[in-house]
Coordinates of C-alpha atoms in Angstrom, one line a residue:
M1 CA 56.8 -10.8 -74.5
P2 CA 54.8 -7.9 -73.1
E3 CA 53.4 -5.4 -75.6
Q4 CA 52.6 -1.8 -74.8
A5 CA 49.5 -0.2 -76.3
G6 CA 49.3 3.4 -77.5
T7 CA 49.1 6.1 -74.8
A8 CA 46.4 8.6 -74.2
G9 CA 48.5 11.2 -72.4
H10 CA 48.1 11.4 -68.6
R11 CA 48.8 7.8 -67.6
P12 CA 51.0 5.1 -69.0
A13 CA 49.5 2.8 -71.6
P14 CA 48.8 -0.7 -70.4
V15 CA 51.4 -3.4 -71.0
H16 CA 50.0 -6.6 -72.4
T17 CA 51.4 -10.2 -72.3
H18 CA 50.5 -12.4 -75.3
P19 CA 48.8 -15.6 -74.3
D20 CA 51.6 -17.6 -76.0
D21 CA 54.0 -16.3 -73.4
V22 CA 51.8 -17.2 -70.4
P23 CA 52.5 -20.4 -68.3
V24 CA 49.5 -22.5 -67.5
L25 CA 49.8 -21.8 -63.8
T26 CA 49.7 -18.0 -64.4
A27 CA 46.5 -18.5 -66.4
L28 CA 44.9 -20.7 -63.8
S29 CA 45.8 -18.3 -61.0
A30 CA 44.3 -15.4 -62.9
L31 CA 41.1 -17.3 -63.4
A32 CA 40.9 -18.6 -59.8
D33 CA 39.7 -15.3 -58.3
P34 CA 35.9 -14.7 -58.3
V35 CA 36.2 -11.0 -59.1
R36 CA 38.4 -11.7 -62.1
M37 CA 36.1 -14.5 -63.3
H38 CA 33.2 -12.0 -63.1
L39 CA 35.2 -9.5 -65.2
I40 CA 35.9 -12.2 -67.8
R41 CA 32.3 -13.3 -67.9
T42 CA 31.1 -9.8 -68.3
L43 CA 33.6 -9.1 -71.1
A44 CA 32.5 -12.3 -72.9
D45 CA 28.9 -11.1 -72.9
H46 CA 29.8 -7.8 -74.7
P47 CA 31.4 -6.8 -78.0
D48 CA 35.1 -5.9 -78.0
W49 CA 36.0 -2.4 -76.9
T50 CA 32.5 -1.5 -75.6
L51 CA 33.1 -1.6 -71.8
S52 CA 35.3 0.8 -69.9
C53 CA 36.7 -0.3 -66.5
S54 CA 34.0 1.8 -64.8
N55 CA 31.3 -0.4 -66.5
F56 CA 32.0 -3.4 -64.3
D57 CA 29.8 -3.9 -61.3
V58 CA 32.2 -5.5 -58.8
S59 CA 32.4 -5.1 -55.0
V60 CA 36.0 -3.8 -54.9
G61 CA 37.5 -0.4 -54.9
R62 CA 39.0 1.4 -57.9
A63 CA 42.6 0.4 -57.0
A64 CA 41.7 -3.3 -56.5
K65 CA 39.8 -3.3 -59.8
S66 CA 42.9 -1.9 -61.5
H67 CA 45.0 -4.7 -59.9
H68 CA 42.5 -7.3 -61.1
F69 CA 42.7 -6.0 -64.7
S70 CA 46.5 -6.0 -64.4
V71 CA 46.5 -9.6 -63.4
L72 CA 44.2 -10.4 -66.4
R73 CA 46.5 -8.5 -68.8
D74 CA 49.6 -10.4 -67.4
A75 CA 47.8 -13.7 -68.0
G76 CA 47.0 -12.7 -71.6
L77 CA 43.3 -12.7 -71.1
V78 CA 42.4 -9.0 -71.5
E79 CA 43.6 -6.3 -73.8
Q80 CA 43.0 -2.6 -72.9
R81 CA 43.3 0.6 -74.8
D82 CA 42.8 4.2 -73.8
Q83 CA 40.1 6.3 -75.6
G84 CA 40.0 9.7 -74.1
T85 CA 39.6 9.4 -70.4
K86 CA 38.3 5.8 -70.6
R87 CA 40.2 2.6 -70.7
L88 CA 38.3 0.2 -72.9
N89 CA 38.6 -3.6 -72.7
R90 CA 38.3 -6.7 -74.8
L91 CA 38.6 -10.4 -74.0
R92 CA 41.4 -12.0 -76.0
R93 CA 39.2 -15.0 -76.5
E94 CA 40.7 -16.2 -79.8
E95 CA 44.3 -15.9 -78.8
F96 CA 43.7 -17.4 -75.3
D97 CA 41.7 -20.3 -76.8
A98 CA 44.6 -21.0 -79.2
R99 CA 47.0 -21.3 -76.2
F100 CA 44.7 -23.0 -73.7
P101 CA 41.9 -24.8 -75.7
G102 CA 38.7 -25.2 -73.7
L103 CA 39.8 -23.4 -70.6
L104 CA 37.7 -20.3 -71.2
D105 CA 34.8 -22.4 -72.1
L106 CA 34.9 -24.0 -68.6
V107 CA 35.2 -20.6 -66.9
L108 CA 32.4 -19.1 -68.9
R109 CA 30.1 -22.0 -68.3
G110 CA 30.4 -21.2 -64.6
D111 CA 29.2 -23.2 -61.6
G112 CA 26.2 -21.1 -60.7
T113 CA 27.8 -19.0 -57.9
A114 CA 27.8 -15.3 -57.9
P115 CA 31.0 -13.2 -57.6

């Protein structure tokens, strides 16, 4: 069931889907995109809540990046919260691993290709 985070004022708070509510095809589809894989790998390399959406170096525009984060939230992979004007992110590693053991390990291991 989707969960809504606290709001910071000018924009609606992000809605999150718990990994327990995510079908495997939704998870695989979310992870199949190179941009989203890059976002996940970047999050895995940083402590929780230290990266805002603007900290990710991807070759897509702001609206496309927002869409990619929405897909990752819907797949239960990412949690976001607003802090001032920034939207901070964390990889829901523990929860996602409990639902899909080993899947993130495969994604994070990578295949040597750049996004």
